[in-house]
Amino acid sequence: MTQPKTYLDPAEEKMEMAVAYLDESLSHIRAGRANPKLLDGIRVDYYGSAAPISNVANISTPDARTIAITPWEKSMFKEIERAIINSELGVMPENNGEVIRISIPPLTEERRKQLVKQCKAEAEQAKVSVRNARRDAIEGLKKAVKQGMPEDVEKDAEGTAQKIHDKFMKKIDEIFAAKEKEILTV
């Protein structure tokens, strides 16, 4: 006889991954404030392979509106600049020969609303993943009943799956609310 844990543990793991992915994807959305994570998705050509900027330079935020990038090799200035310009960040890097500076412009009200919509879509995607994981667990439990699992054990496990689902949905809502507040704060 299979244990309910065989269905609940993978479901919880999938839900955990959905929340982690949401957290990661929201960190790349520009909220009008300088954040080194904005550059995480940008890759530069480093001796024939694509490497994250953080692997070829030091990244810092001297103030709330500026990201400073100090390449470890002089030859990387052009590569880093090109990668930033070609990225979807929508900012222009300034190079003084020592440091590449990226000024993060303040967001317009319209742009803020667009970003909140984008965040909401990401949160909804995470919620769908969590719901799918719950559905898969419940379907697995129903199949286990046909293979001999007692129905009361299956019902208890379904309740547990629902509690796990609710916990992760609340977490997603909290992450979205925090990002929304960050974006809308002027």
Tab-separated table of C-alpha atoms in Angstrom:
chain	number	residue	atom	x	y	z
A	1	MET	CA	0.000	0.000	0.000
A	2	THR	CA	1.319	3.427	-0.911
A	3	GLN	CA	1.614	6.175	1.678
A	4	PRO	CA	-0.031	9.592	1.205
A	5	LYS	CA	3.446	11.149	1.580
A	6	THR	CA	4.398	9.678	-1.818
A	7	TYR	CA	1.923	12.115	-3.382
A	8	LEU	CA	2.120	15.043	-0.959
A	9	ASP	CA	5.903	15.460	-0.849
A	10	PRO	CA	6.405	15.920	-4.632
A	11	ALA	CA	3.402	18.293	-4.694
A	12	GLU	CA	4.865	20.402	-1.895
A	13	GLU	CA	8.231	20.418	-3.675
A	14	LYS	CA	6.595	21.665	-6.907
A	15	MET	CA	4.759	24.363	-4.963
A	16	GLU	CA	8.006	25.414	-3.287
A	17	MET	CA	9.688	25.657	-6.698
A	18	ALA	CA	6.801	27.758	-8.074
A	19	VAL	CA	7.178	30.253	-5.216
A	20	ALA	CA	10.974	30.342	-5.620
A	21	TYR	CA	10.592	30.951	-9.360
A	22	LEU	CA	8.110	33.770	-8.708
A	23	ASP	CA	10.468	35.382	-6.216
A	24	GLU	CA	13.325	35.130	-8.722
A	25	SER	CA	11.322	36.494	-11.673
A	26	LEU	CA	9.937	39.419	-9.662
A	27	SER	CA	13.433	40.393	-8.559
A	28	HIS	CA	14.298	41.074	-12.223
A	29	ILE	CA	11.442	43.556	-12.646
A	30	ARG	CA	12.725	47.099	-12.318
A	31	ALA	CA	10.983	49.014	-9.547
A	32	GLY	CA	12.590	52.416	-10.069
A	33	ARG	CA	15.320	51.571	-7.575
A	34	ALA	CA	18.825	50.366	-8.338
A	35	ASN	CA	19.207	46.667	-7.597
A	36	PRO	CA	22.152	44.471	-8.732
A	37	LYS	CA	19.669	41.614	-9.370
A	38	LEU	CA	18.425	43.563	-12.408
A	39	LEU	CA	21.604	42.465	-14.204
A	40	ASP	CA	21.322	38.756	-13.290
A	41	GLY	CA	19.641	37.790	-16.558
A	42	ILE	CA	22.202	39.574	-18.752
A	43	ARG	CA	25.015	37.469	-20.201
A	44	VAL	CA	28.277	38.698	-21.719
A	45	ASP	CA	30.621	36.923	-24.106
A	46	TYR	CA	33.599	35.902	-21.978
A	47	TYR	CA	36.275	34.018	-23.935
A	48	GLY	CA	33.716	32.261	-26.107
A	49	SER	CA	31.112	31.423	-23.466
A	50	ALA	CA	28.143	33.363	-22.117
A	51	ALA	CA	28.735	34.413	-18.506
A	52	PRO	CA	26.655	36.530	-16.126
A	53	ILE	CA	27.965	40.070	-15.595
A	54	SER	CA	28.555	39.254	-11.914
A	55	ASN	CA	31.184	36.675	-13.024
A	56	VAL	CA	33.288	39.232	-14.918
A	57	ALA	CA	32.812	42.384	-12.857
A	58	ASN	CA	32.072	43.791	-9.440
A	59	ILE	CA	28.518	45.172	-9.185
A	60	SER	CA	27.514	47.722	-6.551
A	61	THR	CA	24.819	50.308	-5.877
A	62	PRO	CA	26.416	53.547	-4.644
A	63	ASP	CA	22.981	55.173	-4.292
A	64	ALA	CA	19.289	54.377	-4.848
A	65	ARG	CA	19.322	55.323	-8.541
A	66	THR	CA	22.739	54.077	-9.739
A	67	ILE	CA	24.329	50.702	-10.417
A	68	ALA	CA	28.127	50.731	-10.733
A	69	ILE	CA	29.882	47.936	-12.638
A	70	THR	CA	33.658	47.602	-12.306
A	71	PRO	CA	34.971	45.007	-14.798
A	72	TRP	CA	37.937	42.951	-13.666
A	73	GLU	CA	39.485	43.166	-17.145
A	74	LYS	CA	39.645	46.287	-19.337
A	75	SER	CA	38.667	44.230	-22.389
A	76	MET	CA	35.243	43.531	-20.865
A	77	PHE	CA	34.021	47.179	-20.944
A	78	LYS	CA	32.696	46.968	-24.517
A	79	GLU	CA	31.179	43.492	-24.007
A	80	ILE	CA	29.334	44.543	-20.842
A	81	GLU	CA	28.084	47.776	-22.432
A	82	ARG	CA	26.862	45.915	-25.527
A	83	ALA	CA	25.066	43.296	-23.401
A	84	ILE	CA	23.297	45.986	-21.332
A	85	ILE	CA	22.236	47.960	-24.415
A	86	ASN	CA	20.905	44.795	-26.114
A	87	SER	CA	19.056	43.685	-22.971
A	88	GLU	CA	15.434	44.502	-22.207
A	89	LEU	CA	16.388	46.756	-19.270
A	90	GLY	CA	15.791	49.905	-21.290
A	91	VAL	CA	18.725	51.862	-19.814
A	92	MET	CA	21.871	53.331	-21.325
A	93	PRO	CA	25.226	52.589	-19.628
A	94	GLU	CA	27.797	55.369	-19.127
A	95	ASN	CA	31.462	54.415	-19.309
A	96	ASN	CA	34.244	56.613	-17.905
A	97	GLY	CA	37.044	54.105	-18.536
A	98	GLU	CA	37.110	52.919	-14.912
A	99	VAL	CA	33.478	52.177	-14.060
A	100	ILE	CA	30.302	51.565	-16.065
A	101	ARG	CA	27.411	53.433	-14.466
A	102	ILE	CA	23.760	52.695	-15.091
A	103	SER	CA	21.326	55.388	-13.985
A	104	ILE	CA	17.883	54.016	-13.188
A	105	PRO	CA	15.339	56.651	-14.226
A	106	PRO	CA	12.302	57.232	-12.027
A	107	LEU	CA	9.210	55.400	-13.278
A	108	THR	CA	6.186	57.172	-14.705
A	109	GLU	CA	2.748	56.386	-13.275
A	110	GLU	CA	1.808	54.552	-16.481
A	111	ARG	CA	4.986	52.461	-16.393
A	112	ARG	CA	4.365	51.597	-12.731
A	113	LYS	CA	0.901	50.292	-13.623
A	114	GLN	CA	2.373	48.203	-16.464
A	115	LEU	CA	4.948	46.715	-14.089
A	116	VAL	CA	2.260	45.870	-11.514
A	117	LYS	CA	0.290	44.118	-14.284
A	118	GLN	CA	3.407	42.188	-15.265
A	119	CYS	CA	3.978	41.182	-11.627
A	120	LYS	CA	0.339	40.143	-11.275
A	121	ALA	CA	0.694	37.918	-14.359
A	122	GLU	CA	3.819	36.305	-12.867
A	123	ALA	CA	1.994	35.732	-9.559
A	124	GLU	CA	-0.980	34.214	-11.388
A	125	GLN	CA	1.389	31.871	-13.243
A	126	ALA	CA	2.837	30.736	-9.903
A	127	LYS	CA	-0.681	30.176	-8.528
A	128	VAL	CA	-1.538	28.016	-11.546
A	129	SER	CA	1.577	25.919	-10.895
A	130	VAL	CA	0.594	25.491	-7.239
A	131	ARG	CA	-2.954	24.478	-8.214
A	132	ASN	CA	-1.611	21.976	-10.748
A	133	ALA	CA	0.647	20.415	-8.112
A	134	ARG	CA	-2.352	20.065	-5.762
A	135	ARG	CA	-4.459	18.553	-8.551
A	136	ASP	CA	-1.727	16.029	-9.413
A	137	ALA	CA	-1.426	15.011	-5.752
A	138	ILE	CA	-5.201	14.536	-5.387
A	139	GLU	CA	-5.399	12.518	-8.627
A	140	GLY	CA	-2.562	10.317	-7.369
A	141	LEU	CA	-4.388	9.817	-4.069
A	142	LYS	CA	-7.609	8.833	-5.879
A	143	LYS	CA	-5.662	6.255	-7.912
A	144	ALA	CA	-4.121	4.950	-4.686
A	145	VAL	CA	-7.638	4.316	-3.295
A	146	LYS	CA	-8.249	2.013	-6.266
A	147	GLN	CA	-5.010	0.236	-5.387
A	148	GLY	CA	-6.093	-0.380	-1.815
A	149	MET	CA	-5.517	2.802	0.186
A	150	PRO	CA	-8.326	3.336	2.740
A	151	GLU	CA	-10.700	6.151	1.764
A	152	ASP	CA	-10.446	7.939	5.105
A	153	VAL	CA	-6.640	8.083	4.743
A	154	GLU	CA	-7.128	9.490	1.221
A	155	LYS	CA	-9.580	12.159	2.487
A	156	ASP	CA	-7.171	13.201	5.256
A	157	ALA	CA	-4.348	13.432	2.720
A	158	GLU	CA	-6.562	15.560	0.437
A	159	GLY	CA	-7.157	17.893	3.373
A	160	THR	CA	-3.423	18.079	3.972
A	161	ALA	CA	-2.833	18.818	0.269
A	162	GLN	CA	-5.375	21.655	0.511
A	163	LYS	CA	-3.637	23.090	3.606
A	164	ILE	CA	-0.265	22.985	1.839
A	165	HIS	CA	-1.897	24.629	-1.210
A	166	ASP	CA	-3.406	27.403	0.937
A	167	LYS	CA	-0.063	28.066	2.648
A	168	PHE	CA	1.710	28.547	-0.690
A	169	MET	CA	-1.104	30.667	-2.143
A	170	LYS	CA	-0.778	32.982	0.868
A	171	LYS	CA	2.991	33.133	0.338
A	172	ILE	CA	2.490	34.075	-3.342
A	173	ASP	CA	0.027	36.820	-2.367
A	174	GLU	CA	2.511	38.189	0.189
A	175	ILE	CA	5.379	38.230	-2.323
A	176	PHE	CA	3.190	39.966	-4.920
A	177	ALA	CA	1.910	42.526	-2.388
A	178	ALA	CA	5.479	43.377	-1.333
A	179	LYS	CA	6.601	43.837	-4.952
A	180	GLU	CA	3.494	45.882	-5.785
A	181	LYS	CA	4.189	48.174	-2.820
A	182	GLU	CA	7.847	48.511	-3.912
A	183	ILE	CA	6.804	49.468	-7.470
A	184	LEU	CA	4.081	51.925	-6.449
A	185	THR	CA	6.216	53.674	-3.819
A	186	VAL	CA	7.479	56.892	-5.366
